[in-house]
DNA sequence: AAGTTTCATAAAAACGCTTGCATTTTTGGT
DNA sequence: ACCAAAAATGCAAGCGTTTTTATGAAACTT
C-alpha cells in the first residue's frame, strides 16, 4: 500500500536543497530564505514526509519523551496527577511513557533502567515512598527528576506536593473544634514518610495545640483499600473514637460504609474527614468532607518544573508546595 | 558525576572483541563461544553498560514501544483497560506511550501522527467511536492496530470487546422479568455506534422478546457524567420509568443518587442496572447491580493480540469477544 | 592431507537525522 | 560598482546500534 519510508533525503532531492536545509525548515531554524522554506514545505506536504523521531533522537540526543512511574493507573489519585502531567507534556511537545510500578521496589528499578535505556529526557516519579535504591539511581543519573505527590525527605530532586503536615493539622483541628476528643488517625503504612513524618505529625500537632493526649490506640495502620476500611468499624468503636481523619478516599469510604452498615450514624455518632477529594467523596451518602488537593495541578506543575529542568533553565525553587483547601460535606457537622 | 555514555564500542575494546560480538551477546544470539560471552558479560557488568534503545531502534527499526490512545486516564473504565494493556506489554518487554485524546477528533489525529513519528511498533486505540479520519489513517499505515473496548463496524483492525448487544439484552430482560414494563435506556451520545447499534439494539431485542413496545421517550441521551445523571430524575419520573439500564457507572450513580435525593426508593420504586462493575458500584448504597465486564482482561487480551500482530504471527481471529457476566446487588430485587 | 563444512568473529555499511564548519550567495554601505 | 558583513546553504561527520558480508579457525570427510 505505501512503502512509507520517505526520508529527509527524498525531500531534499525533490526540493533541490540539501538535507541540512530540510532539517532546518523542519526544525523551524530561522536561517532559511522564505522562498526556500515554502518550496521545501510544499514537497514535504506532497510526499507526506514525517520526520523519524528515533533518528532525530539519536542525532540530537533528545527524545522529547519523559518517563512517568506510577504505582497504579487505576487509582484515581494517581491518574489525576497523570492527567495533569500528560496535558502539560503535550503542551510542551513531550510524550509520556507510562509505567506501573505497584510500589514494588524491584519493579521500580527495572522500569527505571528501562526508561533510562530509552533515553527519556526526564522522569516523573509518583509513589508513597522512595526506596534508597531508586533514590540512589536518581542522584547518579543526570536525567532530571521530579516527584509528584511524593515526598523526598532529602529534597535532592524536584518535587510538587501540598503541605501534608499542615493540612492534616488543619482538619484534625476542625474535628476537635467540632467537639471530638477521640479522633482516629487512619493511614496506610507508617513506614512511608509521607504518612508518619507528615500526616501523623500534623495530627499530633493538632492534638497538642488543643491539649489533647496522643493515644497510640487511635492510630490505625492498614492498606489503602475499601475492604480494609470496611473492616475497621469494630476496632474504631472499641477504641471509643468519635471521629476519624483518613488519608485515602477509598479507604475512607470503606470506613464510612462499614460504620453505616453496622448502624453507626454518620455524622451524628461518627464524623470523618478524608484527604483527596476525588469523585468518591461526592458519590457516597453522606458525602464526605475532605481536604481538597489540587491533584491535576500537582501533576501539571510537576511536569512544568520538569520542562524547565530539561531545558536547563534557572529554577528558583525545586521543592514546590501548592495550596490546599477543605470542602465540608455531610460526614462532618458544622 | 558520571559521563554516562558507555557505548557498545567501549565494551568491545575492553573485552577485546568487535562491536558485532558485543551486540550478539546483548541480543542473545547463540553464535558466540561461551568463553567469549562470559568475558563480554563481565565487561558489561564492570562498565555498567546499558544499550541505547534509541540507537537500537534506528538500526533495527523496532522500538519495543506501543502507542496507547485513551480518552481520559482518570476514567476508571479506561484506566482499567490501560492497566491490563501495560501489564501484558511489560510481560512482552514493551513500553507504552500513553496519550489522552479527550475523544476529540483533532487531538486524536495529532496524537496519532506523533505516535507514528515516534515509530511505535503498534497501536492500541480506545474510545467510544472511531472517526473516519482516524480509521483512514489506520488502514493506510502498516503499523498494527488493536481496538480495546471500542467497536469498529468495519472490523478492519483487531479489536477486543464483549458482546454489548447481547449483554444489554440480557440485563434488560432481567429488569422485565422482575416486573418492570417501563424501562429507561440511559446512554451517552447515540452517535456512537457502540451505543446506538449495539446497546440500544440489545435493549430493543429484549423488549421485543417480551412483547413490550419500544417507546422513544424512555431513551435518554446525555453525557457520561455524574451531574448529568443526577439531573435526570424528573424526566425519568415524568416518563413513568420504573427501572433503568444505564451504560456508564458514574452516570448511573448520578441517576441513582438523584432519585434517592428526591425521595424515590431504590430498588423498591426504581430499579437500576449499570454496565461496568467498577468500584463505584460497590461503594454506593444501595450497591448497584451491574453487567460485569472483564475490563482488565479486555486490555490484556488486546495487548496480547497486538504482540502477535507485531510479531507477524498467524492470527486465527482478530475480532475477539470476551465473556461478560452480571452481578446482582441492591439496586435490583431478586 | 586436501577439500568441505561449520563456527566464531571481525569489518563496515546502513539506519535517518542534527549540527558545526565551510562555502556560496545576498545585502548594504560607500 | 566594489567589498565587507550577513544570510543562506551545503558538506560531512557523527549519534550508538544492528546486520550483512567476509574471513579465519576449527572440525569433519574421504
XYZ file of C-alpha atoms (C1' of nucleotides) in Angstrom:
728
model
C 0.000 0.000 0.000
C 2.657 2.507 0.962
C 6.349 1.850 1.272
C 6.257 4.537 3.939
C 9.908 5.342 4.245
C 10.068 8.836 2.899
C 13.246 10.230 4.351
C 14.655 13.660 4.663
C 16.842 12.738 1.762
C 13.892 12.248 -0.561
C 12.556 15.625 0.376
C 15.945 17.232 -0.173
C 16.236 15.741 -3.639
C 12.750 16.764 -4.719
C 13.157 20.258 -3.386
C 16.645 20.657 -4.768
C 18.257 21.508 -1.496
C 20.484 19.687 0.941
C 19.284 17.566 3.828
C 20.613 20.228 6.120
C 18.200 22.762 4.736
C 15.260 20.425 5.015
C 16.262 19.732 8.571
C 16.344 23.458 9.219
C 12.872 24.081 7.941
C 11.501 21.104 9.811
C 13.035 22.406 12.985
C 11.996 25.977 12.461
C 15.536 27.275 12.192
C 15.230 30.890 11.018
C 18.233 30.745 8.720
C 16.266 29.729 5.678
C 15.161 32.006 2.903
C 11.362 32.245 2.904
C 11.157 31.134 -0.717
C 13.193 28.035 0.020
C 11.150 27.303 3.067
C 7.974 27.389 1.018
C 9.386 25.075 -1.588
C 10.525 22.585 0.998
C 7.240 22.710 2.867
C 5.410 22.053 -0.351
C 7.482 18.971 -1.075
C 7.032 17.771 2.496
C 3.313 18.105 2.015
C 3.321 16.322 -1.329
C 5.427 13.463 -0.151
C 3.658 13.290 3.185
C 7.010 13.293 4.868
C 7.113 12.725 8.578
C 10.437 13.049 10.401
C 11.574 9.884 12.086
C 11.704 10.720 15.758
C 14.053 7.861 16.526
C 16.714 9.049 14.125
C 16.174 12.524 15.373
C 16.611 11.332 18.913
C 19.844 9.605 18.101
C 21.295 12.618 16.355
C 20.110 15.243 18.775
C 20.254 13.231 21.963
C 16.781 14.398 22.832
C 13.743 12.177 22.629
C 11.007 14.608 23.664
C 9.738 11.787 25.810
C 9.518 11.644 29.561
C 9.109 8.600 31.723
C 6.320 8.535 34.270
C 6.423 5.997 37.058
C 3.051 5.480 38.650
C 2.020 2.966 41.301
C -1.232 2.090 39.558
C -3.155 3.941 36.845
C -6.447 2.673 38.079
C -6.014 4.607 41.296
C -7.893 7.874 40.853
C -5.460 9.828 42.952
C -2.547 8.950 40.714
C -4.425 9.015 37.457
C -5.479 12.562 38.261
C -1.860 13.511 38.649
C -1.071 11.666 35.451
C -3.674 13.611 33.575
C -2.128 16.886 34.652
C 1.266 15.591 33.659
C 0.154 14.500 30.221
C -1.655 17.711 29.436
C 1.336 19.851 30.218
C 3.632 17.404 28.478
C 1.529 17.675 25.343
C 1.602 21.426 25.646
C 5.381 21.327 25.552
C 5.533 18.689 22.824
C 6.562 15.827 25.000
C 5.123 12.354 25.144
C 4.952 10.276 28.262
C 5.896 6.664 28.704
C 3.687 5.452 31.499
C 4.890 2.583 33.639
C 3.048 0.972 36.532
C 5.253 0.074 39.451
C 2.839 -1.369 42.003
C 5.072 0.326 44.558
C 7.357 -2.639 44.238
C 10.981 -1.699 44.664
C 12.107 -4.373 42.300
C 9.712 -3.341 39.582
C 10.622 0.279 40.041
C 14.268 -0.385 39.491
C 13.559 -2.426 36.423
C 11.222 0.178 34.999
C 13.737 2.868 35.728
C 16.513 1.086 33.880
C 14.201 0.590 31.002
C 13.219 4.207 30.880
C 16.807 5.358 31.045
C 17.730 2.941 28.277
C 15.056 4.564 26.182
C 16.827 7.839 26.759
C 13.892 9.723 28.210
C 14.662 13.389 28.648
C 13.205 13.446 32.125
C 11.379 11.456 34.759
C 8.365 11.962 36.929
C 8.027 9.666 39.866
C 4.919 9.004 41.898
C 4.673 6.734 44.869
C 4.194 6.726 48.575
C 7.804 6.233 49.295
C 11.179 6.441 47.640
C 13.419 3.466 48.174
C 17.102 4.017 48.737
C 17.943 2.150 45.591
C 15.711 4.344 43.486
C 16.927 7.458 45.173
C 20.490 6.402 44.506
C 19.730 5.864 40.855
C 18.184 9.278 40.649
C 21.163 11.067 42.047
C 23.592 9.068 39.960
C 21.787 9.759 36.731
C 21.904 13.121 35.062
C 18.336 12.802 33.840
C 16.202 15.394 35.605
C 13.632 14.006 38.017
C 10.559 15.476 39.626
C 8.421 13.801 42.248
C 4.702 14.401 42.035
C 2.624 13.916 45.141
C 5.605 12.191 46.663
C 7.962 13.236 49.391
C 11.718 13.021 49.303
C 12.971 13.801 52.788
C 16.346 14.770 51.319
C 14.858 17.126 48.758
C 17.570 16.130 46.313
C 15.312 16.195 43.286
C 12.407 18.422 42.347
C 9.027 17.773 43.893
C 5.495 19.109 43.971
C 3.171 18.487 46.895
C 0.894 20.175 49.312
C 1.918 20.756 52.907
C 0.613 17.459 54.234
C 1.520 18.179 57.804
C -0.249 21.487 57.881
C -3.280 20.152 56.051
C -3.546 17.274 58.491
C -3.306 19.589 61.425
C -5.948 21.777 59.898
C -8.601 19.098 59.515
C -7.895 17.369 62.795
C -8.178 20.738 64.402
C -11.594 21.142 62.856
C -12.663 17.770 64.186
C -11.568 18.828 67.642
C -13.330 22.171 67.401
C -16.470 20.264 66.463
C -16.297 18.599 69.826
C -14.424 15.371 69.242
C -11.917 14.219 71.825
C -11.051 10.829 70.463
C -10.063 11.105 66.878
C -8.698 8.192 64.950
C -5.841 8.552 62.515
C -6.325 6.029 59.755
C -3.489 5.664 57.313
C -1.597 3.323 55.086
C 1.786 2.017 56.080
C 3.572 4.212 58.577
C 6.824 3.171 57.025
C 6.053 5.744 54.367
C 7.493 9.049 55.486
C 4.594 10.898 53.946
C 2.340 9.194 56.454
C 4.496 9.029 59.514
C 6.543 12.171 59.214
C 3.978 14.483 57.775
C 0.402 13.486 58.295
C 0.844 11.812 61.618
C 2.885 14.771 62.798
C 0.149 17.108 61.703
C -2.310 15.012 63.641
C -0.112 15.239 66.702
C 0.347 18.954 66.195
C -3.396 19.433 66.319
C -3.769 17.346 69.453
C -1.017 19.240 71.165
C -2.394 22.613 70.175
C -5.643 21.595 71.821
C -4.119 19.969 74.881
C -5.328 16.538 73.962
C -3.258 13.456 74.710
C -1.759 11.405 71.919
C -3.157 7.913 72.181
C -1.477 5.261 70.074
C -4.522 3.030 70.134
C -6.242 5.572 67.957
C -3.683 5.203 65.196
C -4.664 2.644 62.592
C -2.179 1.399 60.075
C -3.739 -0.527 57.222
C -3.684 -0.600 53.455
C -5.352 1.693 51.006
C -8.351 -0.383 50.162
C -12.079 -0.285 50.522
C -12.135 -3.648 52.227
C -9.552 -2.649 54.763
C -11.653 0.337 55.724
C -14.857 -1.624 55.928
C -13.299 -3.983 58.428
C -12.208 -1.253 60.774
C -15.517 -0.386 62.387
C -15.258 -2.719 65.340
C -11.781 -1.587 66.278
C -12.826 2.002 65.945
C -15.773 1.629 68.226
C -13.736 -0.433 70.653
C -11.211 2.382 70.845
C -14.007 4.817 71.536
C -13.264 7.008 68.543
C -15.968 9.503 67.626
C -14.268 10.776 64.530
C -11.520 9.909 62.096
C -9.120 11.525 59.766
C -8.465 9.145 56.886
C -5.686 9.636 54.394
C -7.181 7.914 51.376
C -10.627 8.280 49.870
C -11.277 4.673 49.030
C -10.200 3.666 52.466
C -12.397 6.393 53.906
C -15.434 5.200 52.014
C -14.760 1.757 53.366
C -14.608 3.081 56.897
C -17.776 5.075 56.496
C -19.754 2.318 54.869
C -18.503 -0.102 57.471
C -19.836 2.181 60.180
C -23.137 2.791 58.464
C -23.658 -0.869 57.740
C -23.334 -1.512 61.462
C -25.809 1.114 62.461
C -23.454 3.843 63.463
C -24.776 7.148 62.221
C -22.561 9.478 60.261
C -22.115 12.300 61.082
C -24.208 12.165 64.268
C -22.280 9.451 66.020
C -19.154 9.435 63.953
C -17.516 12.064 61.859
C -14.983 11.658 59.194
C -12.681 13.687 57.014
C -10.777 12.260 54.122
C -7.877 13.544 52.096
C -8.135 13.543 48.348
C -11.480 14.971 47.354
C -11.830 12.557 44.474
C -15.220 11.877 42.958
C -15.810 9.203 45.559
C -16.357 11.853 48.200
C -19.261 13.240 46.225
C -20.835 9.956 45.328
C -21.352 8.409 48.711
C -24.098 9.276 51.181
C -23.460 11.196 53.230
C -20.954 12.982 51.082
C -17.566 13.165 52.673
C -15.770 16.205 53.955
C -12.297 16.234 52.541
C -9.069 18.057 52.218
C -9.060 19.192 48.638
C -5.771 18.729 46.951
C -5.177 20.206 43.536
C -4.292 16.828 42.082
C -4.388 17.813 38.454
C -2.297 20.844 39.235
C 0.266 18.898 41.181
C 0.824 16.803 38.075
C 0.760 19.803 35.799
C 3.168 21.831 37.878
C 5.476 18.854 38.265
C 5.649 18.463 34.523
C 6.168 22.163 34.052
C 9.021 22.093 36.504
C 10.495 19.180 34.644
C 10.382 21.026 31.332
C 12.382 23.802 32.912
C 14.946 21.361 34.170
C 15.207 19.604 30.832
C 15.646 22.980 29.275
C 18.356 23.840 31.788
C 16.540 26.947 32.828
C 17.214 28.569 36.141
C 14.941 27.095 38.795
C 14.034 29.400 41.620
C 12.735 26.663 43.901
C 12.575 22.994 43.097
C 10.537 21.969 46.126
C 7.077 23.288 45.468
C 4.116 23.312 47.814
C 0.724 24.022 46.321
C -2.196 25.396 48.298
C -4.828 23.037 49.612
C -8.294 23.578 50.922
C -11.053 21.768 52.736
C -14.517 21.161 51.446
C -17.164 20.461 54.019
C -19.814 17.938 53.234
C -22.109 15.651 55.130
C -19.632 13.496 57.007
C -18.899 16.257 59.476
C -21.175 18.670 61.247
C -20.877 22.292 61.153
C 29.417 12.578 38.420
C 29.312 10.067 35.619
C 29.891 10.798 31.970
C 27.334 8.115 31.374
C 27.961 7.412 27.744
C 29.406 3.954 27.843
C 28.837 2.642 24.367
C 28.992 -0.748 22.829
C 32.308 0.317 21.429
C 33.806 0.761 24.871
C 32.702 -2.681 25.836
C 34.145 -4.134 22.654
C 37.517 -2.543 23.273
C 37.713 -3.670 26.902
C 36.665 -7.184 26.052
C 38.909 -7.375 23.028
C 36.194 -8.257 20.606
C 34.302 -6.395 17.925
C 31.119 -4.420 18.449
C 29.335 -7.088 16.489
C 30.160 -9.677 19.077
C 29.037 -7.484 21.914
C 25.814 -6.874 20.071
C 25.379 -10.604 19.718
C 25.767 -11.316 23.375
C 23.480 -8.456 24.326
C 20.846 -9.787 21.990
C 21.238 -13.383 22.997
C 22.441 -14.530 19.617
C 23.685 -18.108 20.094
C 26.638 -17.807 17.744
C 29.069 -16.802 20.424
C 31.582 -19.029 22.094
C 30.652 -19.393 25.779
C 34.046 -18.197 26.903
C 33.726 -15.044 24.851
C 30.226 -14.474 26.105
C 31.408 -14.640 29.694
C 34.177 -12.196 29.064
C 31.847 -9.731 27.395
C 29.240 -10.056 30.116
C 31.865 -9.375 32.711
C 32.951 -6.182 30.992
C 29.338 -5.095 30.573
C 28.898 -5.546 34.274
C 32.061 -3.686 35.159
C 31.327 -0.766 32.906
C 27.662 -0.746 33.805
C 26.875 -0.658 30.133
C 23.267 -0.116 29.132
C 22.354 -0.390 25.450
C 20.934 2.795 23.980
C 17.423 1.932 22.919
C 17.215 4.838 20.529
C 20.217 3.750 18.516
C 18.926 0.256 18.661
C 15.588 1.421 17.391
C 17.153 3.200 14.489
C 19.235 0.261 13.453
C 16.669 -2.441 13.986
C 13.565 -0.478 13.086
C 11.893 -1.721 16.208
C 11.259 0.432 19.244
C 9.604 -2.052 21.589
C 7.164 0.713 22.320
C 3.469 0.820 21.586
C 1.228 3.826 21.485
C -1.941 3.828 23.547
C -4.654 6.338 22.773
C -7.037 6.792 25.648
C -9.904 9.262 26.016
C -9.049 10.088 29.597
C -6.877 8.268 32.122
C -8.901 9.465 35.011
C -11.889 7.493 33.768
C -11.867 4.210 35.673
C -13.270 2.273 32.762
C -10.400 3.216 30.506
C -7.722 3.163 33.135
C -8.706 -0.417 33.918
C -8.150 -1.322 30.310
C -4.892 0.579 30.345
C -3.697 -1.377 33.318
C -4.300 -4.644 31.503
C -2.509 -3.286 28.495
C 0.525 -2.184 30.437
C 0.878 -5.406 32.355
C 0.907 -7.513 29.231
C 3.127 -5.009 27.471
C 5.636 -5.275 30.280
C 5.414 -9.028 30.100
C 6.454 -8.895 26.464
C 9.100 -6.204 27.034
C 7.212 -3.347 25.528
C 6.653 0.096 26.938
C 3.572 2.147 26.339
C 3.308 5.766 25.363
C 0.035 6.912 26.819
C -1.779 9.774 25.136
C -5.064 11.316 26.227
C -7.357 12.219 23.365
C -10.449 13.588 25.093
C -12.364 11.901 22.292
C -11.526 14.898 20.174
C -11.013 14.004 16.543
C -8.472 16.705 16.068
C -6.436 15.694 19.072
C -6.590 12.067 18.020
C -5.150 12.805 14.628
C -2.380 14.861 16.120
C -1.566 12.235 18.689
C -1.598 9.570 16.065
C 0.880 11.423 13.856
C 3.052 11.920 16.830
C 2.982 8.288 17.771
C 3.751 7.179 14.248
C 6.627 9.651 14.068
C 7.996 8.021 17.172
C 7.976 4.744 15.279
C 5.839 2.819 17.717
C 5.657 -0.844 16.824
C 1.927 -0.969 17.359
C -1.105 0.973 18.497
C -3.964 0.405 20.861
C -6.921 2.658 20.472
C -9.668 3.246 22.983
C -12.650 5.481 22.513
C -16.364 5.456 22.066
C -16.175 5.982 18.388
C -13.708 5.831 15.529
C -13.707 8.834 13.247
C -13.323 8.332 9.531
C -10.093 10.238 9.519
C -8.590 8.045 12.189
C -9.883 4.912 10.560
C -8.346 6.052 7.271
C -5.007 6.612 8.937
C -5.151 3.177 10.466
C -5.708 1.427 7.189
C -3.101 3.489 5.378
C -0.434 2.818 7.953
C 1.286 -0.518 8.214
C 1.550 -0.254 11.974
C -0.665 -2.889 13.573
C -3.671 -1.574 15.472
C -5.978 -3.119 18.036
C -9.076 -1.502 19.459
C -9.787 -2.150 23.112
C -13.325 -1.742 24.361
C -14.075 0.018 21.123
C -16.134 -1.022 18.152
C -15.116 -0.732 14.531
C -18.184 -1.532 12.444
C -15.907 -2.443 9.528
C -13.769 -4.788 11.575
C -10.728 -3.739 9.586
C -8.347 -3.799 12.511
C -8.120 -6.049 15.529
C -10.479 -5.475 18.426
C -11.401 -6.857 21.813
C -14.809 -6.315 23.356
C -17.715 -8.061 24.946
C -20.942 -8.643 23.064
C -22.590 -5.395 24.067
C -25.830 -6.129 22.311
C -26.287 -9.469 23.951
C -25.279 -8.161 27.355
C -27.751 -5.311 27.063
C -30.499 -7.646 26.088
C -29.639 -9.846 29.000
C -29.939 -7.208 31.697
C -32.980 -5.508 30.236
C -34.577 -8.912 30.085
C -33.911 -9.334 33.761
C -35.492 -5.992 34.504
C -38.578 -7.070 32.594
C -38.711 -10.425 34.323
C -38.605 -8.555 37.607
C -41.854 -6.928 36.660
C -40.869 -3.674 35.019
C -42.755 -2.512 31.976
C -41.305 0.914 31.502
C -37.560 0.690 31.409
C -35.392 3.665 30.578
C -32.336 3.351 28.398
C -29.795 5.895 29.572
C -26.752 6.307 27.431
C -24.155 8.707 26.162
C -24.302 10.056 22.666
C -26.250 7.847 20.293
C -23.954 8.967 17.522
C -21.546 6.407 18.888
C -22.223 3.104 17.179
C -21.409 1.238 20.346
C -24.433 2.874 21.937
C -26.890 3.038 19.080
C -26.034 -0.065 17.141
C -25.253 -2.389 19.966
C -26.636 -1.452 23.317
C -29.787 0.191 22.101
C -30.391 -2.747 19.790
C -29.958 -5.129 22.685
C -32.445 -3.071 24.645
C -34.885 -3.310 21.768
C -34.246 -7.010 21.400
C -35.270 -7.556 24.990
C -38.425 -5.500 24.620
C -39.396 -7.371 21.515
C -38.724 -10.744 23.037
C -41.119 -9.798 25.800
C -43.741 -8.175 23.605
C -43.195 -4.773 25.047
C -43.468 -1.663 22.888
C -40.410 0.440 22.143
C -41.047 3.918 23.458
C -38.645 6.617 22.390
C -39.456 8.814 25.336
C -37.734 6.263 27.515
C -34.442 6.704 25.705
C -32.199 9.279 27.327
C -29.161 10.580 25.557
C -26.781 12.506 27.768
C -23.126 12.624 28.643
C -21.120 10.305 30.827
C -21.077 12.352 33.969
C -22.347 12.195 37.488
C -24.037 15.562 37.181
C -25.866 14.575 34.039
C -27.276 11.542 35.792
C -28.257 13.442 38.879
C -30.345 15.819 36.790
C -32.330 13.064 35.138
C -34.686 12.138 37.965
C -37.507 14.465 36.999
C -37.566 13.373 33.388
C -37.443 9.770 34.438
C -40.376 10.051 36.753
C -42.270 12.122 34.203
C -41.811 9.366 31.680
C -43.114 6.878 34.190
C -39.999 4.738 34.171
C -39.742 2.210 36.980
C -36.310 0.988 36.062
C -33.288 1.915 34.001
C -30.430 0.349 32.207
C -27.503 2.769 32.320
C -24.418 2.344 30.219
C -21.869 4.075 32.423
C -21.250 3.669 36.143
C -20.612 7.259 37.016
C -23.724 8.268 35.144
C -25.624 5.505 36.890
C -24.534 6.648 40.318
C -25.740 10.102 39.379
C -29.102 8.751 38.359
C -29.457 6.707 41.498
C -28.399 9.449 43.851
C -30.659 11.864 42.038
C -33.571 9.538 42.637
C -32.694 8.895 46.253
C -32.168 12.562 46.990
C -35.698 13.177 45.761
C -37.264 10.521 47.885
C -37.615 7.792 45.324
C -36.669 4.488 46.873
C -34.204 2.196 45.162
C -34.871 -0.613 44.497
C -38.457 -0.542 45.757
C -39.730 2.181 43.478
C -36.995 2.271 40.962
C -34.504 -0.337 39.851
C -31.300 0.148 38.055
C -28.618 -1.832 36.328
C -25.348 -0.356 35.196
C -22.655 -1.566 32.867
C -19.089 -1.552 34.034
C -18.925 -3.003 37.504
C -16.250 -0.568 38.584
C -15.629 0.060 42.237
C -18.335 2.706 42.232
C -20.989 0.027 42.078
C -19.760 -1.374 45.355
C -19.308 1.876 47.140
C -22.745 3.386 46.841
C -25.784 2.459 48.895
C -27.605 0.539 47.743
C -24.875 -1.189 45.810
C -25.595 -1.360 42.124
C -26.374 -4.377 40.039
C -24.133 -4.330 37.018
C -23.010 -6.097 33.931
C -19.523 -7.202 34.788
C -17.092 -6.684 32.010
C -13.609 -8.113 32.251
C -12.035 -4.706 31.790
C -8.540 -5.645 32.759
C -8.733 -8.666 30.510
C -10.005 -6.703 27.566
C -6.894 -4.557 27.810
C -4.663 -7.539 28.403
C -6.054 -9.555 25.542
C -5.879 -6.549 23.236
C -2.222 -6.129 24.010
C -1.576 -9.805 23.588
C -3.243 -9.719 20.211
C -1.109 -6.768 19.274
C 2.088 -8.586 20.200
C 1.104 -11.341 17.834
C 0.497 -8.872 15.070
C 3.761 -7.085 15.676
C 5.436 -10.435 15.599
C 3.707 -11.268 12.357
C 2.274 -14.409 13.813
C -0.725 -16.063 12.312
C -3.907 -14.662 13.852
C -6.857 -17.006 13.994
C -9.425 -14.315 14.733
C -8.749 -10.635 15.133
C -12.199 -9.672 16.354
C -12.402 -11.034 19.853
C -15.420 -11.133 22.155
C -14.799 -11.865 25.804
C -17.408 -13.302 28.130
C -19.363 -10.992 30.403
C -21.496 -11.617 33.436
C -23.939 -9.867 35.690
C -23.561 -9.277 39.366
C -26.698 -8.655 41.315
C -26.639 -6.144 44.112
C -29.045 -3.914 45.894
C -30.305 -1.745 43.070
C -32.489 -4.530 41.737
C -34.709 -7.001 43.507
C -34.316 -10.581 43.254
C 46.331 -34.456 3.677
C 43.461 -31.730 0.928
C 38.929 -30.248 0.426
C 34.407 -29.167 2.647
C 31.534 -27.628 6.194
C 30.563 -25.399 10.168
C 31.518 -21.859 13.833
C 33.088 -17.796 15.677
C 34.416 -13.388 14.892
C 35.554 -9.001 12.522
C 34.824 -5.214 9.350
C 31.968 -1.974 7.685
C 27.770 -0.424 5.806
C 23.471 1.062 6.916
C 19.546 3.383 9.918
C 17.586 8.868 9.251
C 18.604 12.642 11.299
C 21.297 17.055 13.524
C 24.912 20.240 13.558
C 29.498 22.557 13.345
C 32.063 24.300 9.853
C 32.963 25.689 5.189
C 31.259 27.795 1.283
C 28.374 30.435 -1.580
C 25.020 33.982 -2.221
C 22.866 38.227 -0.946
C 22.791 42.651 1.064
C 24.164 47.197 2.085
C 27.352 50.882 2.633
C 30.128 53.898 0.151
C 30.426 49.081 -8.920
C 33.184 47.060 -5.160
C 33.978 44.917 -0.862
C 32.920 43.517 3.706
C 29.435 41.681 6.504
C 25.454 38.987 6.899
C 22.489 35.471 5.378
C 21.589 31.126 3.212
C 23.057 26.769 2.022
C 25.867 22.607 1.538
C 29.156 19.096 3.289
C 30.169 15.567 6.032
C 30.989 13.817 10.467
C 28.801 11.953 13.857
C 24.832 9.628 17.073
C 25.107 4.049 19.004
C 23.242 0.324 17.356
C 22.100 -3.917 14.104
C 23.085 -6.692 10.357
C 25.142 -8.304 6.130
C 29.138 -9.958 4.230
C 33.607 -11.563 4.509
C 37.292 -14.049 6.760
C 39.880 -17.037 9.726
C 39.840 -21.100 12.589
C 38.327 -25.468 13.821
C 36.105 -29.756 12.702
C 34.782 -33.275 9.588
C 35.182 -36.195 5.187
C 37.035 -39.398 2.469
